[in-house]
Tab-separated table of C-alpha atoms and ligand atoms in Angstrom:
chain	number	residue	atom	x	y	z
A	24	MET	CA	0.030	-0.068	-0.014
A	25	GLN	CA	1.426	3.335	-0.944
A	26	THR	CA	1.454	6.286	1.423
A	27	ARG	CA	0.299	9.871	1.278
A	28	THR	CA	1.070	12.683	3.738
A	29	LEU	CA	-1.985	14.638	5.160
A	30	GLY	CA	-1.111	18.284	4.469
A	31	SER	CA	2.305	19.883	5.315
A	32	THR	CA	1.806	18.982	9.113
A	33	GLY	CA	-0.187	15.723	9.117
A	34	PRO	CA	0.934	12.149	9.314
A	35	ALA	CA	1.771	9.847	6.471
A	36	VAL	CA	-1.131	7.389	5.949
A	37	SER	CA	-2.179	4.716	3.638
A	38	ALA	CA	-3.134	6.163	0.260
A	39	LEU	CA	-6.582	4.696	0.639
A	40	GLY	CA	-8.546	5.159	3.910
A	41	LEU	CA	-11.243	3.121	5.330
A	42	GLY	CA	-14.487	4.887	6.542
A	43	ALA	CA	-16.312	2.851	9.025
A	44	MET	CA	-19.802	4.711	8.966
A	45	GLY	CA	-21.548	2.192	7.116
A	46	MET	CA	-20.751	-0.620	9.576
A	47	SER	CA	-23.054	0.965	12.108
A	48	ASP	CA	-25.299	3.556	10.475
A	49	VAL	CA	-26.710	5.407	7.315
A	50	TYR	CA	-26.877	2.417	4.945
A	51	GLY	CA	-29.175	0.156	6.965
A	52	ALA	CA	-28.291	-3.041	8.723
A	53	ALA	CA	-24.600	-4.368	8.677
A	54	ASP	CA	-23.201	-7.429	9.982
A	55	ARG	CA	-21.049	-6.872	13.170
A	56	ALA	CA	-18.670	-9.802	12.586
A	57	GLU	CA	-18.189	-9.022	8.985
A	58	SER	CA	-17.583	-5.414	9.967
A	59	VAL	CA	-14.731	-6.438	12.458
A	60	ALA	CA	-13.435	-8.823	9.621
A	61	THR	CA	-13.386	-6.032	7.178
A	62	VAL	CA	-11.419	-3.868	9.583
A	63	HIS	CA	-8.915	-6.684	10.113
A	64	ALA	CA	-8.588	-7.215	6.332
A	65	SER	CA	-7.945	-3.502	5.912
A	66	LEU	CA	-5.061	-3.249	8.377
A	67	GLU	CA	-3.624	-6.604	6.913
A	68	ALA	CA	-3.730	-4.773	3.509
A	69	GLY	CA	-1.846	-1.893	4.716
A	70	VAL	CA	-4.578	0.583	5.475
A	71	THR	CA	-3.611	2.916	8.206
A	72	LEU	CA	-6.252	5.611	8.178
A	73	ILE	CA	-9.701	4.774	9.635
A	74	ASP	CA	-12.488	7.191	9.825
A	75	THR	CA	-15.261	7.230	12.206
A	76	GLY	CA	-17.766	9.637	14.056
A	77	ASP	CA	-19.000	9.742	17.501
A	78	PHE	CA	-22.441	10.164	16.142
A	79	TYR	CA	-22.336	7.047	13.857
A	80	ALA	CA	-25.229	5.255	15.530
A	81	MET	CA	-24.492	7.204	18.859
A	82	GLY	CA	-21.133	5.571	19.764
A	83	HIS	CA	-21.810	2.240	18.185
A	84	ASN	CA	-19.234	2.770	15.543
A	85	GLU	CA	-16.526	3.819	17.951
A	86	LEU	CA	-17.378	0.718	20.171
A	87	LEU	CA	-17.203	-1.452	17.055
A	88	LEU	CA	-13.692	-0.022	16.193
A	89	ALA	CA	-12.558	-0.531	19.640
A	90	GLU	CA	-13.350	-4.073	19.538
A	91	ALA	CA	-11.836	-4.571	15.941
A	92	LEU	CA	-8.630	-2.753	16.981
A	93	ARG	CA	-8.118	-4.398	20.502
A	94	GLY	CA	-4.652	-5.675	20.983
A	95	ARG	CA	-3.172	-3.844	17.863
A	96	ASP	CA	-0.175	-1.579	18.194
A	97	ARG	CA	-1.673	1.865	18.669
A	98	ASP	CA	0.931	3.496	16.408
A	99	SER	CA	0.185	1.050	13.538
A	100	TYR	CA	-3.014	3.019	12.624
A	101	ARG	CA	-4.449	6.482	12.648
A	102	LEU	CA	-7.963	7.334	13.876
A	103	SER	CA	-9.785	10.088	12.399
A	104	VAL	CA	-12.845	11.128	14.424
A	105	LYS	CA	-15.622	13.606	13.801
A	106	PHE	CA	-17.820	15.009	16.420
A	107	GLY	CA	-20.460	17.592	17.072
A	108	MET	CA	-23.625	16.188	15.392
A	109	LEU	CA	-26.547	15.972	17.789
A	110	ARG	CA	-28.811	13.028	17.456
A	111	GLY	CA	-32.012	11.871	19.281
A	112	PRO	CA	-33.062	8.665	20.499
A	113	GLY	CA	-35.042	7.981	17.245
A	114	HIS	CA	-31.652	8.512	15.498
A	115	ASP	CA	-32.905	12.026	14.082
A	116	PHE	CA	-30.224	14.659	13.567
A	117	GLY	CA	-30.694	17.757	15.456
A	118	GLY	CA	-27.914	20.291	14.432
A	119	ALA	CA	-24.324	20.609	15.563
A	120	ASP	CA	-22.724	21.731	18.828
A	121	ALA	CA	-19.172	22.766	18.518
A	122	ARG	CA	-18.880	25.137	21.608
A	123	PRO	CA	-15.502	24.670	23.477
A	124	GLU	CA	-17.052	22.920	26.365
A	125	ALA	CA	-18.835	20.527	24.039
A	126	VAL	CA	-15.603	19.686	22.184
A	127	LYS	CA	-14.075	18.360	25.412
A	128	ASN	CA	-17.022	16.521	26.547
A	129	PHE	CA	-17.412	14.814	23.158
A	130	LEU	CA	-13.655	14.094	23.124
A	131	ALA	CA	-13.829	12.647	26.482
A	132	TYR	CA	-16.635	10.131	25.641
A	133	SER	CA	-14.810	9.129	22.258
A	134	LEU	CA	-11.492	8.374	24.053
A	135	THR	CA	-13.371	6.142	26.485
A	136	ARG	CA	-15.437	4.422	23.782
A	137	LEU	CA	-12.473	3.868	21.588
A	138	GLY	CA	-10.345	2.698	24.646
A	139	THR	CA	-7.300	5.042	23.745
A	140	ASP	CA	-5.624	7.826	25.182
A	141	HIS	CA	-5.362	9.941	22.131
A	142	ILE	CA	-7.040	10.533	18.635
A	143	ASP	CA	-4.947	11.211	15.821
A	144	ILE	CA	-7.246	13.644	13.789
A	145	TYR	CA	-10.176	15.096	15.542
A	146	ARG	CA	-12.579	17.328	13.540
A	147	PRO	CA	-16.000	18.992	13.907
A	148	ALA	CA	-18.300	17.205	11.469
A	149	ARG	CA	-20.102	20.216	10.439
A	150	LEU	CA	-19.708	24.009	11.200
A	151	ASP	CA	-21.817	25.077	14.298
A	152	PRO	CA	-23.375	28.393	12.932
A	153	THR	CA	-23.700	29.770	16.446
A	154	VAL	CA	-20.109	29.212	17.367
A	155	PRO	CA	-16.933	31.142	15.561
A	156	ILE	CA	-14.769	28.444	14.049
A	157	GLU	CA	-11.757	30.157	15.941
A	158	GLU	CA	-13.454	28.985	19.257
A	159	THR	CA	-13.760	25.374	18.199
A	160	VAL	CA	-10.359	24.958	16.653
A	161	GLY	CA	-8.962	26.829	19.767
A	162	ALA	CA	-10.593	24.263	22.026
A	163	ILE	CA	-9.161	21.297	19.944
A	164	LYS	CA	-5.766	23.250	19.930
A	165	GLU	CA	-5.968	23.046	23.846
A	166	MET	CA	-6.576	19.333	23.586
A	167	VAL	CA	-3.629	18.852	21.307
A	168	ASP	CA	-1.403	20.852	23.927
A	169	ALA	CA	-2.921	18.360	26.587
A	170	GLY	CA	-1.738	15.406	24.448
A	171	TYR	CA	-5.436	13.985	23.827
A	172	VAL	CA	-5.354	15.019	20.117
A	173	ARG	CA	-2.499	14.751	17.641
A	174	HIS	CA	-3.877	16.714	14.714
A	175	ILE	CA	-6.766	19.016	13.966
A	176	GLY	CA	-8.990	18.330	10.752
A	177	LEU	CA	-12.287	19.956	9.387
A	178	SER	CA	-15.116	18.651	7.510
A	179	GLU	CA	-17.585	20.167	4.973
A	180	VAL	CA	-16.616	23.697	5.332
A	181	ASP	CA	-16.041	26.543	2.912
A	182	ALA	CA	-12.711	28.173	2.008
A	183	ALA	CA	-13.232	31.160	4.206
A	184	THR	CA	-13.783	28.946	7.222
A	185	ILE	CA	-10.752	26.765	6.240
A	186	ARG	CA	-8.699	29.953	6.372
A	187	ARG	CA	-10.004	31.103	9.766
A	188	GLY	CA	-9.551	27.717	11.444
A	189	HIS	CA	-5.958	27.197	9.975
A	190	ALA	CA	-5.018	30.515	11.365
A	191	VAL	CA	-5.620	29.242	14.881
A	192	HIS	CA	-3.735	26.057	14.438
A	193	PRO	CA	-2.547	24.170	11.275
A	194	ILE	CA	-5.185	22.052	9.876
A	195	THR	CA	-4.045	18.663	8.529
A	196	ASP	CA	-6.918	17.999	6.312
A	197	LEU	CA	-10.414	18.713	5.079
A	198	GLN	CA	-12.764	15.901	4.815
A	199	ILE	CA	-15.417	16.654	2.186
A	200	GLU	CA	-17.280	14.799	-0.545
A	201	TYR	CA	-15.324	14.459	-3.980
A	202	SER	CA	-16.056	12.071	-6.557
A	203	LEU	CA	-16.560	11.967	-10.361
A	204	ILE	CA	-20.320	13.309	-9.901
A	205	SER	CA	-19.620	15.631	-6.898
A	206	ARG	CA	-16.815	17.943	-8.188
A	207	ALA	CA	-17.600	21.458	-6.502
A	208	VAL	CA	-14.485	21.329	-4.230
A	209	GLU	CA	-12.533	21.944	-7.408
A	210	ALA	CA	-13.463	25.678	-7.671
A	211	ASP	CA	-12.391	27.298	-4.445
A	212	ILE	CA	-11.830	24.519	-1.905
A	213	LEU	CA	-8.900	22.624	-3.548
A	214	PRO	CA	-6.920	25.747	-4.556
A	215	THR	CA	-7.235	27.033	-0.961
A	216	LEU	CA	-6.101	23.689	0.621
A	217	ARG	CA	-3.177	23.684	-1.875
A	218	GLU	CA	-2.208	27.252	-1.016
A	219	LEU	CA	-2.239	26.481	2.837
A	220	GLY	CA	-0.612	22.860	2.585
A	221	ILE	CA	-3.825	21.220	3.796
A	222	GLY	CA	-4.769	17.649	2.596
A	223	LEU	CA	-8.011	16.487	1.505
A	224	THR	CA	-9.763	13.067	2.547
A	225	ALA	CA	-12.494	12.615	0.007
A	226	TYR	CA	-15.539	10.761	1.159
A	227	GLY	CA	-18.326	9.499	-0.950
A	228	VAL	CA	-15.884	8.563	-3.790
A	229	LEU	CA	-18.595	6.102	-4.777
A	230	SER	CA	-21.312	8.354	-4.206
A	231	ARG	CA	-22.545	6.163	-1.510
A	232	GLY	CA	-22.620	3.051	-3.970
A	233	LEU	CA	-24.401	4.861	-6.843
A	234	ILE	CA	-21.286	4.957	-9.115
A	235	SER	CA	-19.990	1.763	-7.767
A	236	GLY	CA	-21.337	-0.311	-10.591
A	237	HIS	CA	-23.373	-2.368	-8.140
A	238	TRP	CA	-26.457	-0.206	-7.854
A	239	SER	CA	-29.518	-0.612	-10.033
A	240	ALA	CA	-32.732	1.298	-10.338
A	241	ASP	CA	-34.665	-1.733	-8.821
A	242	ARG	CA	-32.553	-1.868	-5.917
A	243	THR	CA	-34.718	-0.618	-3.057
A	244	ALA	CA	-32.959	1.203	0.057
A	245	GLY	CA	-34.431	-0.313	3.377
A	246	PRO	CA	-35.387	1.735	6.486
A	247	GLY	CA	-32.541	3.674	7.896
A	248	ASP	CA	-30.684	3.940	4.426
A	249	PHE	CA	-29.851	7.421	3.497
A	250	ARG	CA	-30.251	6.209	-0.220
A	251	ALA	CA	-34.062	5.808	0.407
A	252	PHE	CA	-34.212	9.724	0.637
A	253	SER	CA	-31.038	10.962	-1.229
A	254	PRO	CA	-32.050	12.889	-4.235
A	255	ARG	CA	-29.473	11.309	-6.473
A	256	PHE	CA	-31.302	7.946	-5.800
A	257	SER	CA	-34.639	9.191	-6.262
A	258	ASN	CA	-36.988	8.120	-9.172
A	259	GLY	CA	-36.344	10.191	-12.333
A	260	ASN	CA	-32.806	11.041	-11.094
A	261	VAL	CA	-31.318	7.483	-10.580
A	262	GLU	CA	-31.983	6.246	-14.010
A	263	HIS	CA	-30.158	9.190	-15.434
A	264	ASN	CA	-27.291	8.673	-13.029
A	265	LEU	CA	-27.088	5.091	-13.705
A	266	ALA	CA	-26.688	5.846	-17.489
A	267	LEU	CA	-23.579	7.788	-16.596
A	268	VAL	CA	-22.317	4.621	-14.694
A	269	GLU	CA	-22.863	2.522	-17.737
A	270	ALA	CA	-20.841	5.046	-19.805
A	271	LEU	CA	-18.083	4.636	-17.093
A	272	ARG	CA	-18.448	0.885	-17.133
A	273	ARG	CA	-17.413	0.832	-20.863
A	274	VAL	CA	-14.214	2.943	-20.115
A	275	ALA	CA	-13.554	0.680	-17.100
A	276	GLU	CA	-14.019	-2.650	-19.139
A	277	ALA	CA	-11.741	-1.242	-21.667
A	278	LYS	CA	-9.177	-0.616	-18.958
A	279	GLY	CA	-9.547	-4.050	-17.318
A	280	CYS	CA	-10.977	-2.796	-14.063
A	281	THR	CA	-14.323	-2.273	-12.361
A	282	VAL	CA	-16.522	0.784	-12.173
A	283	ALA	CA	-15.753	1.177	-8.508
A	284	GLN	CA	-12.015	0.738	-9.027
A	285	MET	CA	-12.157	3.447	-11.692
A	286	ALA	CA	-14.334	5.821	-9.626
A	287	ILE	CA	-11.680	5.542	-6.640
A	288	ALA	CA	-8.741	5.645	-8.902
A	289	TRP	CA	-10.055	8.915	-10.416
A	290	VAL	CA	-10.253	10.647	-7.121
A	291	ALA	CA	-6.619	9.447	-6.150
A	292	ALA	CA	-5.568	10.903	-9.368
A	293	GLN	CA	-6.599	14.285	-8.691
A	294	GLY	CA	-3.490	14.900	-6.429
A	295	GLU	CA	-1.091	13.392	-4.245
A	296	ASP	CA	-2.635	15.547	-1.537
A	297	ILE	CA	-5.805	13.650	-1.823
A	298	VAL	CA	-6.658	10.405	0.405
A	299	PRO	CA	-9.781	8.590	-0.846
A	300	LEU	CA	-12.027	7.071	2.068
A	301	VAL	CA	-13.773	4.041	1.007
A	302	GLY	CA	-16.831	2.982	2.911
A	303	ALA	CA	-16.393	-0.889	2.442
A	304	ARG	CA	-18.456	-2.692	5.107
A	305	THR	CA	-17.650	-6.257	3.771
A	306	ARG	CA	-14.390	-8.018	2.849
A	307	GLU	CA	-15.673	-8.526	-0.603
A	308	ARG	CA	-16.249	-4.734	-1.107
A	309	LEU	CA	-12.833	-4.043	0.338
A	310	ALA	CA	-11.084	-6.465	-1.827
A	311	GLU	CA	-12.655	-4.610	-4.914
A	312	ALA	CA	-11.556	-1.337	-3.578
A	313	LEU	CA	-7.881	-2.054	-2.734
A	314	PRO	CA	-6.471	-2.675	-6.160
A	315	ALA	CA	-7.953	0.805	-7.322
A	316	MET	CA	-4.688	2.161	-5.720
A	317	ASP	CA	-2.415	0.255	-8.167
A	318	LEU	CA	-4.408	1.528	-11.215
A	319	THR	CA	-2.473	4.216	-13.058
A	320	LEU	CA	-4.787	6.532	-15.165
A	321	THR	CA	-3.136	8.049	-18.157
A	322	ALA	CA	-4.171	11.458	-19.589
A	323	ASP	CA	-5.963	9.555	-22.333
A	324	ASP	CA	-7.876	7.639	-19.578
A	325	LEU	CA	-8.609	10.762	-17.720
A	326	ALA	CA	-10.134	12.273	-20.901
A	327	GLU	CA	-12.237	9.145	-21.556
A	328	ILE	CA	-13.513	9.276	-18.156
A	329	GLU	CA	-14.335	12.959	-18.335
A	330	LYS	CA	-16.295	12.112	-21.707
A	331	ALA	CA	-18.279	9.306	-20.045
A	332	VAL	CA	-19.032	11.479	-16.871
A	333	PRO	CA	-18.757	15.033	-17.735
A	334	GLN	CA	-18.581	17.548	-14.910
A	335	GLY	CA	-21.878	18.486	-13.478
A	336	ALA	CA	-23.713	15.667	-15.368
A	337	ALA	CA	-25.269	13.962	-12.343
A	338	ARG	CA	-28.947	14.815	-11.330
A	339	GLY	CA	-29.983	15.480	-7.919
A	340	ASP	CA	-28.324	17.229	-4.880
A	341	ARG	CA	-25.819	15.241	-3.005
A	342	TYR	CA	-28.068	15.602	0.322
A	343	PRO	CA	-31.555	16.023	0.942
A	344	SER	CA	-32.387	19.750	0.883
A	345	ALA	CA	-32.657	20.011	4.684
A	346	PHE	CA	-28.923	18.968	4.957
A	347	MET	CA	-27.540	21.252	2.149
A	348	SER	CA	-27.272	24.582	3.843
A	349	GLY	CA	-24.878	22.827	6.441
A	350	LEU	CA	-22.257	21.858	3.627
A	351	GLY	CA	-19.106	23.610	2.694
A	352	VAL	CA	-20.017	23.448	-1.054
A	353	GLY	CA	-22.818	22.393	-3.302
A	354	ASN	CA	-22.747	19.491	-5.670
B	413	LIG	N1	-17.415	14.089	6.592
B	413	LIG	C1	-18.525	13.966	6.372
B	413	LIG	O1	-19.396	14.522	6.280
B	413	LIG	C2	-18.708	12.437	5.929
B	413	LIG	C3	-19.935	11.991	5.387
B	413	LIG	C4	-20.134	10.830	4.972
B	413	LIG	C5	-19.276	9.785	5.010
B	413	LIG	N2	-17.924	10.162	5.713
B	413	LIG	C6	-16.823	9.134	5.818
B	413	LIG	O2	-16.518	8.726	4.493
B	413	LIG	C7	-16.580	7.344	4.527
B	413	LIG	C8	-16.909	6.858	3.138
B	413	LIG	O3	-18.095	7.403	2.707
B	413	LIG	P1	-19.280	6.577	2.224
B	413	LIG	O4	-19.407	5.180	2.913
B	413	LIG	O5	-20.642	7.576	2.287
B	413	LIG	O6	-18.933	6.557	0.565
B	413	LIG	P2	-18.727	5.574	-0.327
B	413	LIG	O7	-17.557	4.867	-0.146
B	413	LIG	O8	-19.025	6.276	-1.664
B	413	LIG	O9	-20.043	4.417	-0.436
B	413	LIG	C9	-20.049	3.418	0.362
B	413	LIG	C10	-20.895	2.400	-0.063
B	413	LIG	O10	-20.759	2.120	-1.470
B	413	LIG	C11	-21.107	0.763	-1.719
B	413	LIG	N3	-20.004	0.045	-2.540
B	413	LIG	C12	-20.251	-0.588	-3.626
B	413	LIG	N4	-18.955	-1.204	-4.076
B	413	LIG	C13	-18.151	-0.709	-3.070
B	413	LIG	C14	-16.694	-1.021	-3.202
B	413	LIG	N5	-16.024	-1.725	-3.768
B	413	LIG	N6	-16.032	-0.564	-1.848
B	413	LIG	C15	-16.711	0.202	-0.935
B	413	LIG	N7	-18.120	0.358	-1.005
B	413	LIG	C16	-18.628	-0.165	-2.151
B	413	LIG	C17	-21.318	0.061	-0.372
B	413	LIG	O11	-22.644	-0.128	-0.263
B	413	LIG	P3	-23.198	-1.476	0.087
B	413	LIG	O12	-22.524	-1.971	1.208
B	413	LIG	O13	-24.733	-1.320	0.215
B	413	LIG	O14	-22.864	-2.147	-1.287
B	413	LIG	C18	-20.955	1.136	0.612
B	413	LIG	O15	-21.777	1.078	1.853
B	413	LIG	C19	-17.552	6.897	5.565
B	413	LIG	O16	-17.447	5.679	6.099
B	413	LIG	C20	-17.274	8.064	6.772
B	413	LIG	O17	-16.337	7.649	7.442
B	413	LIG	C21	-17.706	11.463	6.026
């Protein structure tokens, strides 16, 4: 597994990261034993970056990772943890809380659930509109100084917020959606990150499975599955979006890889400062994702991919409307 360094101040991590969210939340039921086995298979393949959030099924995901990572050398992997999303007992989302006192409270719970004395990269999942980013980053900086956190990241914020946060303490990486069908980061965010020496960890590189080559219009998302109410998966849009996937499939077949591998490799090819996260929750999906990092896309390949999936070609917002205003960029 190749490595990439997160920004000018961050750690070297595997060029592909594992996102653990789907092992607990957002895409419906997952199999616990298979989730643990998938984490183990990732580590054995050389994956050293694992991403979670304290709100992924209200601590469930952190406890799952604690179980999967028990007994491993703590220096052999890096944990990226998001915090700040408020949820209710019915799993509904209730906004963000990134006040300094909340930062410390969330961190204390995460450390306990994860069974560790430090988090490698700690980040607010969303901007709390009532709290200046300087205060949130300032509180995490205190936790860096106290030894509980190694690096500070951000998630889904705009370019101006990145600059303000970075002025308080160096930001290691921004986590944000980036895929063949979600390219809004290319306008302002990526140039800002590159100017400041901040890395990008890309999520949704398979657009939550939509551009993985495994989704079909007749596949229905069950209860608790984000895809049941995601505009890109809704009737009318999904057929259009899957036609783009079929065009991508033809390019992938000519290259001798799968659609998912091509979509992951495309994100990785956008810069050495970008680390794609994949949300594999089974060993089978992981085994498909890993070889993507050995795929070299030539300028001709990239042009063919662009022809198959032109920028802005997807239909539907990347989140339901109630969540769009909390994002750093549009689609
Ligand atoms: N900062 C943020 O706001 C934010 C938001 C969302 C996610 N994240 C992080 O980013 C990680 C990745 O995001 P994501 O899970 O939404 O995105 P993703 O990797 O685009 O989608 C994952 C889904 O794609 C499907 N899939 C099909 N083929 C696959 C393959 N070969 N490898 C992996 N998945 C395949 C799987 O669905 P099936 O299992 O149903 O086939 C899987 O659940 C998350 O786990 C989380 O840690 C961050």
